[in-house]
Amino acid sequence: MHSDDLTPPATVTHTLAAGQCLSLQLRRGDRLWLAQGRLQARPPAQWLGERLWQPVAVWPEGHQDRVQDAGEWQWQALSAATLRLQRRPGLSARLVAWGAAWAKGVRARWPGRPARATSPPGTWPR
């Protein structure tokens, strides 16, 4: 289990000067938002037939994206830029949140249910 799996999603801000590069390892489901500037983005390389292909895109200010391809992403700032990253919570954190939501929903369905009566000593539980 990773320590990342227990922490809630937090927004990390990366500030880049013009020409500066940034490389990050991202997981599927992480969210990106370019708050300021322009970036040249390179998602992880992929095989296309028998060739390795790495697409390149220019992101304008305000661009938002959800990571579909996990791996190493690279950016180069075409102008001064501010990139915000919100990590997707790990599997254990999502399972705990799902369990808590399920339990809350079960309790909500029976709000006035009386407490279970105890069985007298020496008898089978009810």
PDB file of C-alpha atoms in Angstrom:
ATOM      1  CA  MET A   1       0.000   0.000   0.000  1.00  0.00           C
ATOM      2  CA  HIS A   2       1.288   3.415  -0.925  1.00  0.00           C
ATOM      3  CA  SER A   3       1.160   6.360   1.438  1.00  0.00           C
ATOM      4  CA  ASP A   4      -0.608   8.200  -1.452  1.00  0.00           C
ATOM      5  CA  ASP A   5      -3.544   5.805  -1.049  1.00  0.00           C
ATOM      6  CA  LEU A   6      -4.421   7.168   2.406  1.00  0.00           C
ATOM      7  CA  THR A   7      -4.306  10.885   1.688  1.00  0.00           C
ATOM      8  CA  PRO A   8      -7.227  12.844   0.226  1.00  0.00           C
ATOM      9  CA  PRO A   9      -6.748  14.452  -3.176  1.00  0.00           C
ATOM     10  CA  ALA A  10      -4.819  17.686  -2.910  1.00  0.00           C
ATOM     11  CA  THR A  11      -4.083  20.299  -5.522  1.00  0.00           C
ATOM     12  CA  VAL A  12      -0.403  20.822  -6.298  1.00  0.00           C
ATOM     13  CA  THR A  13       0.633  23.952  -8.184  1.00  0.00           C
ATOM     14  CA  HIS A  14       3.661  23.990 -10.503  1.00  0.00           C
ATOM     15  CA  THR A  15       4.938  27.360 -11.729  1.00  0.00           C
ATOM     16  CA  LEU A  16       7.095  27.374 -14.862  1.00  0.00           C
ATOM     17  CA  ALA A  17       9.117  30.150 -16.462  1.00  0.00           C
ATOM     18  CA  ALA A  18       9.113  30.484 -20.248  1.00  0.00           C
ATOM     19  CA  GLY A  19      11.159  27.649 -21.771  1.00  0.00           C
ATOM     20  CA  GLN A  20      11.243  25.602 -18.563  1.00  0.00           C
ATOM     21  CA  CYS A  21      10.295  21.900 -18.709  1.00  0.00           C
ATOM     22  CA  LEU A  22       8.378  19.734 -16.250  1.00  0.00           C
ATOM     23  CA  SER A  23       8.070  15.953 -16.148  1.00  0.00           C
ATOM     24  CA  LEU A  24       5.611  14.151 -13.848  1.00  0.00           C
ATOM     25  CA  GLN A  25       4.508  10.563 -13.338  1.00  0.00           C
ATOM     26  CA  LEU A  26       0.688  10.623 -13.429  1.00  0.00           C
ATOM     27  CA  ARG A  27      -2.006   8.046 -12.738  1.00  0.00           C
ATOM     28  CA  ARG A  28      -5.175   7.569 -14.728  1.00  0.00           C
ATOM     29  CA  GLY A  29      -7.902   9.844 -13.323  1.00  0.00           C
ATOM     30  CA  ASP A  30      -5.599  12.658 -12.155  1.00  0.00           C
ATOM     31  CA  ARG A  31      -6.862  16.125 -13.166  1.00  0.00           C
ATOM     32  CA  LEU A  32      -4.833  18.919 -14.752  1.00  0.00           C
ATOM     33  CA  TRP A  33      -5.702  22.597 -15.148  1.00  0.00           C
ATOM     34  CA  LEU A  34      -3.576  25.237 -16.839  1.00  0.00           C
ATOM     35  CA  ALA A  35      -4.388  28.325 -14.787  1.00  0.00           C
ATOM     36  CA  GLN A  36      -2.071  30.706 -16.639  1.00  0.00           C
ATOM     37  CA  GLY A  37       0.127  30.747 -19.759  1.00  0.00           C
ATOM     38  CA  ARG A  38       0.654  28.269 -22.593  1.00  0.00           C
ATOM     39  CA  LEU A  39       2.244  24.829 -22.487  1.00  0.00           C
ATOM     40  CA  GLN A  40       3.385  22.265 -24.995  1.00  0.00           C
ATOM     41  CA  ALA A  41       2.157  18.932 -23.597  1.00  0.00           C
ATOM     42  CA  ARG A  42       3.484  15.443 -24.340  1.00  0.00           C
ATOM     43  CA  PRO A  43       1.510  12.509 -22.935  1.00  0.00           C
ATOM     44  CA  PRO A  44       3.252   9.131 -22.494  1.00  0.00           C
ATOM     45  CA  ALA A  45       4.535   7.502 -25.671  1.00  0.00           C
ATOM     46  CA  GLN A  46       2.323   4.797 -27.210  1.00  0.00           C
ATOM     47  CA  TRP A  47       2.845   2.055 -29.724  1.00  0.00           C
ATOM     48  CA  LEU A  48       1.060   2.654 -33.010  1.00  0.00           C
ATOM     49  CA  GLY A  49       1.545  -0.451 -35.102  1.00  0.00           C
ATOM     50  CA  GLU A  50       5.272  -1.107 -34.907  1.00  0.00           C
ATOM     51  CA  ARG A  51       6.243   2.502 -34.236  1.00  0.00           C
ATOM     52  CA  LEU A  52       6.546   4.427 -31.009  1.00  0.00           C
ATOM     53  CA  TRP A  53       4.401   7.569 -31.198  1.00  0.00           C
ATOM     54  CA  GLN A  54       4.227  10.517 -28.804  1.00  0.00           C
ATOM     55  CA  PRO A  55       1.597  13.142 -29.610  1.00  0.00           C
ATOM     56  CA  VAL A  56       2.285  16.818 -28.950  1.00  0.00           C
ATOM     57  CA  ALA A  57      -0.395  19.409 -28.162  1.00  0.00           C
ATOM     58  CA  VAL A  58      -0.351  23.093 -27.241  1.00  0.00           C
ATOM     59  CA  TRP A  59      -2.534  23.902 -24.258  1.00  0.00           C
ATOM     60  CA  PRO A  60      -3.994  27.432 -24.046  1.00  0.00           C
ATOM     61  CA  GLU A  61      -4.743  29.172 -20.765  1.00  0.00           C
ATOM     62  CA  GLY A  62      -7.741  27.601 -19.006  1.00  0.00           C
ATOM     63  CA  HIS A  63      -7.240  24.137 -20.547  1.00  0.00           C
ATOM     64  CA  GLN A  64      -8.514  21.305 -18.318  1.00  0.00           C
ATOM     65  CA  ASP A  65      -7.812  17.620 -18.778  1.00  0.00           C
ATOM     66  CA  ARG A  66      -8.340  14.308 -17.009  1.00  0.00           C
ATOM     67  CA  VAL A  67      -5.456  11.881 -17.463  1.00  0.00           C
ATOM     68  CA  GLN A  68      -6.455   8.901 -19.588  1.00  0.00           C
ATOM     69  CA  ASP A  69      -2.956   7.481 -20.168  1.00  0.00           C
ATOM     70  CA  ALA A  70      -0.937   6.771 -17.038  1.00  0.00           C
ATOM     71  CA  GLY A  71       2.797   7.286 -17.281  1.00  0.00           C
ATOM     72  CA  GLU A  72       5.320  10.061 -17.614  1.00  0.00           C
ATOM     73  CA  TRP A  73       3.880  13.328 -18.908  1.00  0.00           C
ATOM     74  CA  GLN A  74       6.145  16.159 -20.094  1.00  0.00           C
ATOM     75  CA  TRP A  75       5.447  19.861 -20.546  1.00  0.00           C
ATOM     76  CA  GLN A  76       7.439  22.774 -21.896  1.00  0.00           C
ATOM     77  CA  ALA A  77       6.329  26.301 -21.054  1.00  0.00           C
ATOM     78  CA  LEU A  78       5.843  28.458 -24.155  1.00  0.00           C
ATOM     79  CA  SER A  79       5.241  31.409 -21.794  1.00  0.00           C
ATOM     80  CA  ALA A  80       5.240  31.780 -18.017  1.00  0.00           C
ATOM     81  CA  ALA A  81       2.720  29.175 -16.875  1.00  0.00           C
ATOM     82  CA  THR A  82       0.951  27.828 -13.799  1.00  0.00           C
ATOM     83  CA  LEU A  83      -0.174  24.198 -13.944  1.00  0.00           C
ATOM     84  CA  ARG A  84      -2.403  22.751 -11.222  1.00  0.00           C
ATOM     85  CA  LEU A  85      -2.574  19.007 -10.590  1.00  0.00           C
ATOM     86  CA  GLN A  86      -5.159  17.202  -8.489  1.00  0.00           C
ATOM     87  CA  ARG A  87      -4.184  13.609  -7.758  1.00  0.00           C
ATOM     88  CA  ARG A  88      -6.856  10.929  -7.850  1.00  0.00           C
ATOM     89  CA  PRO A  89      -7.178   9.208  -4.461  1.00  0.00           C
ATOM     90  CA  GLY A  90      -5.667   5.735  -4.244  1.00  0.00           C
ATOM     91  CA  LEU A  91      -7.669   2.521  -4.269  1.00  0.00           C
ATOM     92  CA  SER A  92      -7.845   2.051  -0.500  1.00  0.00           C
ATOM     93  CA  ALA A  93      -9.082   5.630   0.045  1.00  0.00           C
ATOM     94  CA  ARG A  94     -11.776   5.151  -2.619  1.00  0.00           C
ATOM     95  CA  LEU A  95     -12.885   1.848  -1.051  1.00  0.00           C
ATOM     96  CA  VAL A  96     -13.107   3.403   2.417  1.00  0.00           C
ATOM     97  CA  ALA A  97     -15.143   6.320   1.029  1.00  0.00           C
ATOM     98  CA  TRP A  98     -17.424   3.914  -0.853  1.00  0.00           C
ATOM     99  CA  GLY A  99     -17.950   1.812   2.304  1.00  0.00           C
ATOM    100  CA  ALA A 100     -18.752   4.891   4.378  1.00  0.00           C
ATOM    101  CA  ALA A 101     -21.241   6.131   1.772  1.00  0.00           C
ATOM    102  CA  TRP A 102     -22.878   2.697   1.594  1.00  0.00           C
ATOM    103  CA  ALA A 103     -23.208   2.490   5.395  1.00  0.00           C
ATOM    104  CA  LYS A 104     -24.660   5.998   5.511  1.00  0.00           C
ATOM    105  CA  GLY A 105     -27.220   5.012   2.850  1.00  0.00           C
ATOM    106  CA  VAL A 106     -28.208   1.872   4.800  1.00  0.00           C
ATOM    107  CA  ARG A 107     -28.728   3.869   7.999  1.00  0.00           C
ATOM    108  CA  ALA A 108     -30.743   6.472   6.103  1.00  0.00           C
ATOM    109  CA  ARG A 109     -33.183   3.829   4.842  1.00  0.00           C
ATOM    110  CA  TRP A 110     -34.194   2.762   8.360  1.00  0.00           C
ATOM    111  CA  PRO A 111     -34.060   5.923  10.473  1.00  0.00           C
ATOM    112  CA  GLY A 112     -36.721   4.880  13.012  1.00  0.00           C
ATOM    113  CA  ARG A 113     -35.804   1.241  13.333  1.00  0.00           C
ATOM    114  CA  PRO A 114     -35.948   0.126  16.999  1.00  0.00           C
ATOM    115  CA  ALA A 115     -32.888  -1.321  18.682  1.00  0.00           C
ATOM    116  CA  ARG A 116     -32.586  -5.087  18.537  1.00  0.00           C
ATOM    117  CA  ALA A 117     -33.834  -6.816  21.692  1.00  0.00           C
ATOM    118  CA  THR A 118     -31.350  -9.089  23.435  1.00  0.00           C
ATOM    119  CA  SER A 119     -32.109 -12.760  23.908  1.00  0.00           C
ATOM    120  CA  PRO A 120     -32.623 -14.096  27.442  1.00  0.00           C
ATOM    121  CA  PRO A 121     -29.655 -16.078  28.773  1.00  0.00           C
ATOM    122  CA  GLY A 122     -29.584 -19.730  27.685  1.00  0.00           C
ATOM    123  CA  THR A 123     -31.657 -19.193  24.501  1.00  0.00           C
ATOM    124  CA  TRP A 124     -30.743 -18.906  20.842  1.00  0.00           C
ATOM    125  CA  PRO A 125     -30.045 -15.369  19.567  1.00  0.00           C
ATOM    126  CA  ARG A 126     -32.965 -13.727  17.787  1.00  0.00           C
TER     127      ARG A 126
END
